[in-house]
Short mmCIF file of C-alpha atoms in Angstrom, two decimals:
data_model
loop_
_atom_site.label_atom_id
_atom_site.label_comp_id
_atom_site.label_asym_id
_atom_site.label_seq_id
_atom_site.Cartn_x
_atom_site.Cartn_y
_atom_site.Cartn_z
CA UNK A 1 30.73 40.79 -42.63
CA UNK A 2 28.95 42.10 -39.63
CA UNK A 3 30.04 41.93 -35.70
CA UNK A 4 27.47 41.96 -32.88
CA UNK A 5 28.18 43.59 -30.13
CA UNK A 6 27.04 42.38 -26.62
CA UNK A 7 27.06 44.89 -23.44
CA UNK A 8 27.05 43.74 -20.54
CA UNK A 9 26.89 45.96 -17.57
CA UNK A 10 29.59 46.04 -15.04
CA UNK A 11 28.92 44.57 -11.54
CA UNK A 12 28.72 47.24 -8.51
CA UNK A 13 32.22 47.17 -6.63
CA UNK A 14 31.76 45.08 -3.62
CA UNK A 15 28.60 43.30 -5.11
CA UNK A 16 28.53 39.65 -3.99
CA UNK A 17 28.34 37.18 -6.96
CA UNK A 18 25.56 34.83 -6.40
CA UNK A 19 24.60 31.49 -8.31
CA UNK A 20 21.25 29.99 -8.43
CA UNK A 21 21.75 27.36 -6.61
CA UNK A 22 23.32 29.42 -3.86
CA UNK A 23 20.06 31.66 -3.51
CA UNK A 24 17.62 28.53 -3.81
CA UNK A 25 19.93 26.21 -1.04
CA UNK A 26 20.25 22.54 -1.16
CA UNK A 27 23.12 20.22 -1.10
CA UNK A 28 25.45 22.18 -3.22
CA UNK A 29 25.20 25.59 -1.68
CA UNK A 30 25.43 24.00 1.95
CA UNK A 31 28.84 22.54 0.32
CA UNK A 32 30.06 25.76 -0.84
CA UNK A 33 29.65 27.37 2.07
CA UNK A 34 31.27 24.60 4.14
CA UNK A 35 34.35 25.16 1.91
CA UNK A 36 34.66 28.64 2.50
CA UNK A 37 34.86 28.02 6.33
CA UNK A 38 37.07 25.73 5.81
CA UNK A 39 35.74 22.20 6.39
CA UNK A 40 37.11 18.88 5.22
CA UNK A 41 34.87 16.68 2.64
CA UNK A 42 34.32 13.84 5.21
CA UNK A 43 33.11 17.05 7.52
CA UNK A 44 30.69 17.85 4.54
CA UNK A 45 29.44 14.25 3.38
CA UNK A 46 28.43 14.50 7.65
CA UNK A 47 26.19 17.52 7.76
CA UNK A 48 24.93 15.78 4.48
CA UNK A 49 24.19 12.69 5.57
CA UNK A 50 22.46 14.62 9.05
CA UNK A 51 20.45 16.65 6.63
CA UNK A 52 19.23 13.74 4.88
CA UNK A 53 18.34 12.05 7.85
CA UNK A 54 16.75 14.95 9.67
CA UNK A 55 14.42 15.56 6.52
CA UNK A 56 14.15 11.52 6.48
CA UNK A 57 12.39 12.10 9.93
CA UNK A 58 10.36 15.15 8.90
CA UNK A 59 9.00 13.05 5.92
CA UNK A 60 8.06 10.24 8.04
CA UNK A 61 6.60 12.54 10.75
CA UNK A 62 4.27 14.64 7.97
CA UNK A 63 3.05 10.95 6.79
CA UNK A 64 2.16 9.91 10.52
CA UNK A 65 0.27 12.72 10.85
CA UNK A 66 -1.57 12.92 7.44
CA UNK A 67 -2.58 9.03 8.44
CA UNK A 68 -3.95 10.38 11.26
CA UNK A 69 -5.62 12.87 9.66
CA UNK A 70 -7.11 10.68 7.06
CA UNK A 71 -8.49 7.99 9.79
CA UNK A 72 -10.58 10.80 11.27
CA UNK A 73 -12.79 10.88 8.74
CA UNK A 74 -12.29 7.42 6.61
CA UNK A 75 -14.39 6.91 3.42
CA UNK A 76 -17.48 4.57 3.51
CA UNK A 77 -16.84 1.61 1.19
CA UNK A 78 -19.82 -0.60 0.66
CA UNK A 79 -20.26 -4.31 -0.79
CA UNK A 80 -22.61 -3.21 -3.91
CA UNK A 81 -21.77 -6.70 -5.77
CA UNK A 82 -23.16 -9.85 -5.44
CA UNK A 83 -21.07 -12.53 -6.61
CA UNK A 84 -23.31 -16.18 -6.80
CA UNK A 85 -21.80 -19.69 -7.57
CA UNK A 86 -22.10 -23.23 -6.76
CA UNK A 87 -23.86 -22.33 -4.34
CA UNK A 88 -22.26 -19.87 -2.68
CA UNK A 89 -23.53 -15.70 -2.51
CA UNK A 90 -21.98 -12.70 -1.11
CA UNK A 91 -22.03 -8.74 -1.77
CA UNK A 92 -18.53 -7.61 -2.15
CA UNK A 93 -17.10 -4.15 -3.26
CA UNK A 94 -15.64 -3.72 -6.44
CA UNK A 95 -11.69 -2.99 -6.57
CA UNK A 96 -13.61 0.41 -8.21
CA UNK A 97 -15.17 1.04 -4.89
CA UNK A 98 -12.80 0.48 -2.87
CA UNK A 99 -9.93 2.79 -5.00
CA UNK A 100 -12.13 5.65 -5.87
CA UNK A 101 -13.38 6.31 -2.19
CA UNK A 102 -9.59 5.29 -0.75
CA UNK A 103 -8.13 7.30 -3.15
CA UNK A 104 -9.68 10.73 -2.96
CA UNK A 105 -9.42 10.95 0.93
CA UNK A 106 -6.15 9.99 0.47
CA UNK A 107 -5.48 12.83 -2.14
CA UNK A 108 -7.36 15.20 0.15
CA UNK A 109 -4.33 14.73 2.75
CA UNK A 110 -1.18 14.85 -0.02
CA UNK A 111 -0.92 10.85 0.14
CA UNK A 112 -1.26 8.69 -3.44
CA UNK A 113 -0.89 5.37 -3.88
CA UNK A 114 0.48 2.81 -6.52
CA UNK A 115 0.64 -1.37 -6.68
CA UNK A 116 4.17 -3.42 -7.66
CA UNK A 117 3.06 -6.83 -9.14
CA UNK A 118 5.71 -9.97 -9.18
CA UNK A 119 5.16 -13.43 -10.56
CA UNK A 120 7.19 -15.99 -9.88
CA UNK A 121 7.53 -19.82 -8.96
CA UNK A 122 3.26 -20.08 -9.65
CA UNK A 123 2.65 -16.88 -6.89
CA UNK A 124 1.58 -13.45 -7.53
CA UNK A 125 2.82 -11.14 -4.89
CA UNK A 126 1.15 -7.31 -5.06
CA UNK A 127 2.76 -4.82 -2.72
CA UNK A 128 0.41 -1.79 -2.01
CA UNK A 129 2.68 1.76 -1.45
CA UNK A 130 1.58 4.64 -0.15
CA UNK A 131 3.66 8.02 -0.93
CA UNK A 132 3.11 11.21 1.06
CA UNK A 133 3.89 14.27 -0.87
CA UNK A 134 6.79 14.54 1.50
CA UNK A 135 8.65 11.71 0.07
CA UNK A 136 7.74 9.31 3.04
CA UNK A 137 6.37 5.63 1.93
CA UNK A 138 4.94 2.72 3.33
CA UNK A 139 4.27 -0.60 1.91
CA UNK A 140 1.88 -3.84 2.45
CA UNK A 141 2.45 -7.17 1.07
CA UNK A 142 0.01 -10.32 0.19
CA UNK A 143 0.58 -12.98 -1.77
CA UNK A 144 -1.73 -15.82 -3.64
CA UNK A 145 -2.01 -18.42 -6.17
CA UNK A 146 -3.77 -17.64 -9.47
CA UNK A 147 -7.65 -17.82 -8.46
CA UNK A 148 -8.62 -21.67 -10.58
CA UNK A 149 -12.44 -21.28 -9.50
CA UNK A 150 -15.10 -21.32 -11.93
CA UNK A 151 -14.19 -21.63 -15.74
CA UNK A 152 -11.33 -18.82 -15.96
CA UNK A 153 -8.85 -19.15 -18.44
CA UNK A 154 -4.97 -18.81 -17.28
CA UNK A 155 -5.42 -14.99 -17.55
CA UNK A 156 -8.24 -14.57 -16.11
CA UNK A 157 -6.42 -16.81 -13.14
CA UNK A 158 -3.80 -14.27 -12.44
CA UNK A 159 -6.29 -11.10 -13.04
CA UNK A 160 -8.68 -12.71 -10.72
CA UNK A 161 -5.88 -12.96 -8.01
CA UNK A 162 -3.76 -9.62 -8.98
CA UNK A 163 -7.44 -7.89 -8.50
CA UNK A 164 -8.24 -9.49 -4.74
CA UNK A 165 -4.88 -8.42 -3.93
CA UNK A 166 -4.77 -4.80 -4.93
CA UNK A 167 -7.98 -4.65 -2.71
CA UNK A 168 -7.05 -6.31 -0.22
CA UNK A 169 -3.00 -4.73 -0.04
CA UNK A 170 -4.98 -1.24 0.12
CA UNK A 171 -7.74 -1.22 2.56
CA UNK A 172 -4.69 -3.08 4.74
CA UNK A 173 -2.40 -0.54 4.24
CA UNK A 174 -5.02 2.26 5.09
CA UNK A 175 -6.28 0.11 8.52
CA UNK A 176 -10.16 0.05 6.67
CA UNK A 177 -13.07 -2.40 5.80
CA UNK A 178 -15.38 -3.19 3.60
CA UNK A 179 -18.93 -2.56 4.97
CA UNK A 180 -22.48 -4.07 4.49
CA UNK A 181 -25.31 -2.14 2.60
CA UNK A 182 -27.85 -1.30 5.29
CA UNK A 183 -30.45 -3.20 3.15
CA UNK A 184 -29.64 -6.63 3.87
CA UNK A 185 -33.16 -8.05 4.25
CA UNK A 186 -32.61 -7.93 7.70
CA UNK A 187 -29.60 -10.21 8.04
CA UNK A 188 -27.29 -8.20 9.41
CA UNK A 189 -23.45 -8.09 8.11
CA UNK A 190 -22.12 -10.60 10.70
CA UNK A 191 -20.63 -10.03 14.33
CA UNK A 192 -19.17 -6.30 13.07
CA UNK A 193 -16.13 -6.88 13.14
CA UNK A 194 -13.24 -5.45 11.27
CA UNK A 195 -13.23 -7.65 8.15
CA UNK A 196 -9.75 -5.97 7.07
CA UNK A 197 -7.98 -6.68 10.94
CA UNK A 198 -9.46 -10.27 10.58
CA UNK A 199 -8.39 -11.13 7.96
CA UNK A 200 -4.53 -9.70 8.91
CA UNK A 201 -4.88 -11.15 11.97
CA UNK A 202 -5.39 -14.64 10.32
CA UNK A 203 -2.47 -14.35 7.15
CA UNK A 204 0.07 -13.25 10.15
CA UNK A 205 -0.92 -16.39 11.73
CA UNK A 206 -0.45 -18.44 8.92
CA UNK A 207 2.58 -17.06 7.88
CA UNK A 208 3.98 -17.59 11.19
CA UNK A 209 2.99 -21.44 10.62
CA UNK A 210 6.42 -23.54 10.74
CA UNK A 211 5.15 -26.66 9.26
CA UNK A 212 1.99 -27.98 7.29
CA UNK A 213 0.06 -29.11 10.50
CA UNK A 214 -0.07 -25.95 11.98
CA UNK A 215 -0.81 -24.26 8.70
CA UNK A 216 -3.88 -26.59 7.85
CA UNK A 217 -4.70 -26.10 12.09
CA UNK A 218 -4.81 -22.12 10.98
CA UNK A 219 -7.05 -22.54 7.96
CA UNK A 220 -9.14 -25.09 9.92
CA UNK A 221 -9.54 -22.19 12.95
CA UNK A 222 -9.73 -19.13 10.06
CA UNK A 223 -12.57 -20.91 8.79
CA UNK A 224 -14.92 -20.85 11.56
CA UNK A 225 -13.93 -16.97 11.98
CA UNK A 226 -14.79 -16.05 8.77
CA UNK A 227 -18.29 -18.01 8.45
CA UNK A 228 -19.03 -16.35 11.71
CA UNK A 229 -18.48 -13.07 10.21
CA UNK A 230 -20.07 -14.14 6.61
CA UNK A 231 -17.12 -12.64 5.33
CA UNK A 232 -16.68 -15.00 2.62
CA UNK A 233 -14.91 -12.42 0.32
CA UNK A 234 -11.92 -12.34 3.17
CA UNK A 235 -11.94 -16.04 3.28
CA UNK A 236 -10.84 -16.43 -0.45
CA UNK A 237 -8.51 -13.85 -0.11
CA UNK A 238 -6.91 -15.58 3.00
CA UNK A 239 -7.21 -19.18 1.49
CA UNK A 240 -4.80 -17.27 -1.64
CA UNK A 241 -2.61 -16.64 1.29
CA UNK A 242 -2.51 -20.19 2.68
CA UNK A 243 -1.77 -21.94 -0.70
CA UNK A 244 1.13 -19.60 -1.24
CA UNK A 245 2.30 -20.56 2.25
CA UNK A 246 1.17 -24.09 1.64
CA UNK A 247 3.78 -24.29 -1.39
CA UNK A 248 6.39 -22.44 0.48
CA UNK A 249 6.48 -24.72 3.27
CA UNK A 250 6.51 -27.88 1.03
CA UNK A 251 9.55 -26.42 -1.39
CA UNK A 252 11.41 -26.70 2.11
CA UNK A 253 10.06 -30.01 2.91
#
């Protein structure tokens, strides 16, 4: 039977003892040095909670300013594909589009981005969140009935509507828009104006709709907006957002 024998060497006289956590900081070094001046816990859980709300602020503040950063120089996002039925046409960009370009100027400023899908009571709510590195996040909300046009099976219903959301939630939650190709034959992309502030402009309004009247009144308006703009891809987003509202209001009624 053998012993091993371990040497350790002394510590210096004097020589403070350190632990890791002491050397790296955080919340458990900050409370072992407010115990050795003497403080009470509820004195502690205070600088704490300031801490936490001071690097709250600093998270928040680093977000602000990557936004800003980011909105200097926004991504181009075209409508490459057409989209033809019962007589309708339209160019419209691809959820693709729309999260490669978003997403690598996002990434270039220390921002990502993930969806949160819900069903429930026939809706599909997506909820678009944006993370800075920082710890900061912000969030934008739509909501829609599963998309019945055409021949789609129940599936395809909800992917059709879980897709126009996650575009839609994103290029709202970044401020952008969707823009023509310049070769349009000539026919221009509309008035110009922000298809993405449109069309939040138009689901605050009908969210802020009390009754069915003044919903169907806000559809009735929204219409003529959008076919001024030929933005018919933001019209059957919004129309998602007026049948969700549509059902809310009558489950009251």
């Amino acid at each position: 039977m053998t012993t091993d024998v371990i040497e350790i060497e002394p510590r210096a006289p004097g020589a403070a003892l350190t632990t890791t956590t002491e050397a790296q900081g955080g919340p458990l070094a900050m409370a072992m040095q407010a115990m050795k001046a003497g403080m009470s816990i509820a004195d502690m859980r205070g600088m704490l909670d300031l801490q936490k709300d001071w690097e709250a602020n600093e998270a928040r503040k680093a977000y602000v300013q990557a936004m800003s950063e980011f909105k200097q120089n926004p991504p181009e996002i075209l409508k490459r594909k057409e989209v033809a039925f019962s007589g309708t046409q339209y160019m419209h960009a691809t959820l693709g589009d729309v999260t490669q370009a978003i997403m690598q100027a996002l990434a270039q400023h220390g921002i990502s981005h993930r969806w949160d899908t819900v069903q429930s009571n026939g809706q599909i709510t997506v909820t678009c969140i944006l993370t800075h590195k920082m710890g900061h996040s912000e969030s934008t909300t739509l909501e829609g009935a599963p998309d019945d046009s055409g021949k789609k099976n129940r599936i395809q219903q909800m992917a059709s509507t879980v897709t126009y959301l996650q575009r839609y939630t994103l290029l709202a939650a970044t401020g952008l828009a969707t823009k023509d190709m310049e070769d349009d034959d000539g026919r221009g992309g509309g008035d110009g104006r922000d298809s993405a502030a449109l069309l939040q402009e138009w689901i605050g309004k009908a969210n802020a709709a009390v009754n069915l009247e003044a919903l169907n009144q806000t559809r009735k308006m929204a219409g003529a907006e959008f076919e001024a703009a030929r933005d018919v891809e933001s019209w059957n987003a919004f129309k998602m957002v007026v049948d969700a509202k549509r059902a809310a209001l009558g489950a009251k009624s």
